[in-house]
């Protein structure tokens, strides 16, 4: 593990990857075992729901490979049914809890972009917000230098906290923008914008030389 003095962020409580067990029926997707230099940039979506964004992203970005993770069975089944009919070679739908799955499957410094679209946790439980979790440090360790994390929400307080945490706790350059009213990336986005709610997006970038405790950590 990296010497704590050299950490690029201010999160004191470390995430404990060894405490998580392997997800049931865990298999590493072929795209992650491909050691060839020509393998495409890997993008991860956490909480993909019924896969609306995942399917359109994969179609629009044939040069990238998207791993889209959803833990709720009925949503994942709806997603995987459509994914099966569309047979997109650059899309891997995964039915799992993203935290346990990423710990098992993803190597450090290997992901070019991560999407967290409308996570909407229970509002009274701030511990469930992604940027409040010790796991966020682990997630940053999986991202390549210059890699981006894109978070969208319709909850103003969630966005305000996320932006504060991105800057002061995680020390990440970030930009906040309003999602255009005609955007249609996900089912939740369509629903909120149809109700004339404002949706926001926070884009965070991993700077060069960013150090976490997990930069060389991998399951043995
Ligand atoms: C409010 S829904 C949004 C779904 C989709 N992104 C959209 O915008 O339509 C949040 C989704 O995240 C999933 N989710 C939450 N935490 C997760 C985790 N740790 N791993 C995988 N999926 C998760 C939930 O099951 C749920 O389907």
Coordinates of C-alpha atoms and ligand atoms in Angstrom, one line a residue:
X1 CA 0.0 0.0 0.0
X2 CA 1.1 3.6 -0.7
X3 CA 2.6 5.4 2.3
X4 CA -0.3 7.4 3.8
X5 CA 1.8 10.6 3.7
X6 CA 1.8 10.6 0.0
X7 CA -1.9 10.2 -0.5
X8 CA -3.5 12.7 -2.9
X9 CA -6.7 12.9 -1.0
X10 CA -7.9 13.5 2.6
X11 CA -10.0 10.4 3.2
X12 CA -8.7 8.9 6.5
X13 CA -10.8 5.7 6.9
X14 CA -9.5 3.2 4.4
X15 CA -11.7 0.9 2.4
X16 CA -11.2 -2.8 3.3
X17 CA -11.4 -4.8 0.1
X18 CA -10.4 -8.1 1.8
X19 CA -13.6 -8.0 3.8
X20 CA -15.8 -8.5 0.8
X21 CA -16.6 -11.9 -0.5
X22 CA -16.6 -12.8 -4.2
X23 CA -19.9 -12.3 -5.9
X24 CA -21.9 -15.5 -6.7
X25 CA -21.1 -17.1 -10.0
X26 CA -18.2 -14.6 -10.5
X27 CA -16.4 -14.9 -13.8
X28 CA -13.9 -12.4 -15.2
X29 CA -15.2 -11.1 -18.6
X30 CA -13.0 -12.1 -21.6
X31 CA -12.3 -8.4 -22.4
X32 CA -10.4 -8.1 -19.0
X33 CA -8.2 -11.1 -19.7
X34 CA -7.2 -9.8 -23.1
X35 CA -3.6 -8.8 -22.7
X36 CA -3.1 -7.5 -26.2
X37 CA -2.0 -3.9 -26.6
X38 CA -4.8 -3.2 -29.0
X39 CA -7.6 -3.8 -26.4
X40 CA -10.1 -0.9 -26.4
X41 CA -10.6 1.6 -23.5
X42 CA -12.7 0.1 -20.8
X43 CA -15.7 2.1 -19.5
X44 CA -17.7 1.1 -16.4
X45 CA -21.3 2.0 -15.6
X46 CA -22.5 1.4 -12.0
X47 CA -26.2 1.0 -11.5
X48 CA -27.1 0.6 -15.1
X49 CA -30.8 -0.1 -14.4
X50 CA -32.6 -1.6 -17.5
X51 CA -29.6 -0.6 -19.6
X52 CA -30.9 2.3 -21.7
X53 CA -27.7 4.3 -21.4
X54 CA -25.5 1.2 -21.7
X55 CA -27.1 0.1 -24.9
X56 CA -26.9 3.4 -26.6
X57 CA -23.4 4.1 -25.3
X58 CA -22.1 0.8 -26.7
X59 CA -23.8 1.6 -30.1
X60 CA -22.3 5.1 -30.3
X61 CA -18.8 4.1 -29.1
X62 CA -17.8 1.0 -31.0
X63 CA -14.1 1.8 -30.2
X64 CA -14.8 1.4 -26.4
X65 CA -15.9 -1.5 -24.3
X66 CA -18.6 -0.9 -21.7
X67 CA -19.1 -3.1 -18.6
X68 CA -22.5 -2.2 -17.2
X69 CA -23.2 -3.4 -13.7
X70 CA -26.7 -3.7 -12.1
X71 CA -27.5 -5.5 -8.9
X72 CA -31.3 -5.5 -8.9
X73 CA -32.4 -8.8 -10.5
X74 CA -35.6 -7.7 -12.4
X75 CA -33.8 -4.6 -13.8
X76 CA -30.8 -6.7 -14.8
X77 CA -33.0 -9.3 -16.5
X78 CA -34.8 -6.6 -18.5
X79 CA -31.4 -5.2 -19.5
X80 CA -29.8 -8.5 -20.4
X81 CA -32.9 -9.6 -22.5
X82 CA -32.5 -6.6 -24.8
X83 CA -28.7 -6.9 -24.8
X84 CA -29.0 -10.5 -26.0
X85 CA -31.2 -9.4 -28.9
X86 CA -28.8 -6.6 -29.9
X87 CA -25.6 -8.7 -29.6
X88 CA -23.2 -5.7 -29.1
X89 CA -19.7 -7.1 -28.9
X90 CA -18.5 -4.1 -26.9
X91 CA -21.0 -4.4 -24.1
X92 CA -20.8 -6.7 -21.1
X93 CA -23.8 -6.6 -18.8
X94 CA -23.0 -7.8 -15.2
X95 CA -25.5 -8.8 -12.6
X96 CA -23.7 -8.0 -9.3
X97 CA -23.1 -5.6 -6.5
X98 CA -20.6 -3.3 -8.2
X99 CA -18.4 -2.8 -5.1
X100 CA -17.7 -6.5 -4.6
X101 CA -17.5 -7.1 -8.4
X102 CA -15.0 -4.3 -9.1
X103 CA -12.8 -5.4 -6.2
X104 CA -12.5 -8.9 -7.8
X105 CA -12.4 -8.0 -11.5
X106 CA -10.7 -4.7 -12.1
X107 CA -7.0 -4.0 -12.1
X108 CA -5.5 -0.8 -10.9
X109 CA -5.2 2.1 -13.4
X110 CA -7.2 0.3 -16.1
X111 CA -10.5 2.1 -16.6
X112 CA -10.9 5.2 -18.8
X113 CA -14.3 6.3 -17.6
X114 CA -17.0 5.5 -14.9
X115 CA -20.6 6.5 -15.1
X116 CA -22.8 6.8 -12.0
X117 CA -26.2 7.9 -13.4
X118 CA -28.9 8.8 -11.0
X119 CA -27.8 6.6 -8.1
X120 CA -30.6 8.0 -5.8
X121 CA -29.8 6.3 -2.5
X122 CA -32.1 6.7 0.6
X123 CA -31.8 10.4 1.1
X124 CA -31.5 10.1 4.9
X125 CA -28.5 7.9 4.7
X126 CA -25.5 10.0 3.5
X127 CA -23.2 7.0 3.9
X128 CA -24.8 5.6 0.7
X129 CA -23.6 8.5 -1.5
X130 CA -20.8 7.3 -3.6
X131 CA -18.4 10.2 -2.8
X132 CA -19.0 9.7 1.0
X133 CA -17.9 6.0 0.8
X134 CA -14.3 4.8 1.6
X135 CA -14.9 2.6 -1.6
X136 CA -14.5 5.8 -3.7
X137 CA -10.8 5.7 -3.0
X138 CA -10.6 2.2 -4.4
X139 CA -12.6 3.3 -7.4
X140 CA -10.2 6.1 -8.1
X141 CA -7.3 3.6 -8.0
X142 CA -8.9 1.6 -10.8
X143 CA -9.2 4.8 -13.0
X144 CA -6.4 5.7 -15.4
X145 CA -4.6 9.0 -15.2
X146 CA -6.9 11.5 -17.0
X147 CA -9.8 9.1 -16.6
X148 CA -13.2 10.6 -15.8
X149 CA -16.0 9.8 -13.4
X150 CA -19.4 11.2 -14.5
X151 CA -22.1 11.5 -11.8
X152 CA -25.7 12.7 -12.6
X153 CA -28.5 13.4 -10.2
X154 CA -31.8 15.3 -9.8
X155 CA -31.2 15.8 -6.1
X156 CA -29.7 19.3 -5.5
X157 CA -28.4 18.3 -2.1
X158 CA -26.7 15.2 -3.5
X159 CA -25.0 17.3 -6.1
X160 CA -23.9 19.9 -3.7
X161 CA -22.4 17.3 -1.4
X162 CA -20.8 15.4 -4.3
X163 CA -19.1 18.6 -5.6
X164 CA -17.9 19.5 -2.1
X165 CA -16.5 16.0 -1.5
X166 CA -14.9 15.9 -5.0
X167 CA -13.0 19.1 -4.3
X168 CA -12.1 19.1 -0.6
X169 CA -12.0 15.4 0.3
X170 CA -10.9 13.7 -2.9
X171 CA -9.0 16.7 -4.3
X172 CA -10.2 16.1 -7.9
X173 CA -10.6 18.8 -10.6
X174 CA -14.3 18.8 -11.4
X175 CA -17.0 20.6 -13.4
X176 CA -20.7 20.8 -12.7
X177 CA -23.2 21.4 -15.4
X178 CA -26.9 21.2 -15.9
X179 CA -28.1 18.3 -18.0
X180 CA -29.9 19.7 -21.1
X181 CA -33.7 19.5 -20.9
X182 CA -33.8 17.3 -24.0
X183 CA -31.3 14.7 -22.8
X184 CA -32.6 11.1 -22.8
X185 CA -29.8 9.0 -21.5
X186 CA -31.6 6.9 -18.9
X187 CA -35.2 6.0 -17.8
X188 CA -34.7 8.1 -14.7
X189 CA -33.3 11.1 -16.6
X190 CA -36.3 11.0 -19.0
X191 CA -38.7 10.9 -16.0
X192 CA -37.1 13.8 -14.1
X193 CA -36.7 16.0 -17.1
X194 CA -40.4 15.3 -18.2
X195 CA -41.4 16.6 -14.7
X196 CA -39.4 19.8 -15.5
X197 CA -36.9 18.9 -12.7
X198 CA -33.4 20.2 -13.0
X199 CA -30.7 17.5 -13.4
X200 CA -27.0 18.0 -12.8
X201 CA -23.9 16.3 -13.9
X202 CA -20.5 16.4 -12.1
X203 CA -17.5 15.3 -14.1
X204 CA -14.3 14.5 -12.1
X205 CA -10.9 13.9 -13.6
X206 CA -8.1 11.9 -12.1
X207 CA -5.0 14.1 -12.2
X208 CA -1.5 12.9 -13.1
X209 CA 0.4 11.5 -10.1
X210 CA -2.7 10.9 -8.1
X211 CA -2.0 8.5 -5.3
X212 CA -4.3 6.2 -3.3
X213 CA -3.7 3.3 -0.9
X214 CA -4.7 0.8 -3.6
X215 CA -2.6 1.8 -6.6
X216 CA -0.9 -1.7 -6.7
X217 CA -3.6 -3.6 -4.8
X218 CA -5.1 -6.6 -6.7
X219 CA -6.9 -9.8 -5.6
X220 CA -4.5 -12.6 -5.2
Ligands
LIG1 C1 -32.3 5.1 -9.4 S1 -31.8 3.7 -10.3 C2 -31.1 4.5 -11.8 C3 -30.9 3.5 -12.9 C4 -30.4 4.1 -14.2 N1 -29.0 4.5 -14.0 C5 -31.2 5.2 -14.6 O1 -30.8 6.4 -14.5 O2 -32.3 5.0 -15.2 C6 -30.3 3.3 -9.4 C7 -29.8 1.9 -9.8 O3 -28.5 1.6 -9.2 C8 -28.5 0.3 -8.8 N2 -27.4 0.2 -7.8 C9 -27.3 0.8 -6.7 N3 -26.2 0.5 -6.0 C10 -25.6 -0.5 -6.8 C11 -24.4 -1.3 -6.6 N4 -23.7 -1.2 -5.5 N5 -24.1 -2.1 -7.6 C12 -24.9 -2.3 -8.7 N6 -26.0 -1.6 -8.9 C13 -26.4 -0.7 -7.9 C14 -29.9 0.0 -8.3 O4 -30.2 -1.3 -8.3 C15 -30.7 0.8 -9.3 O5 -31.2 0.0 -10.3

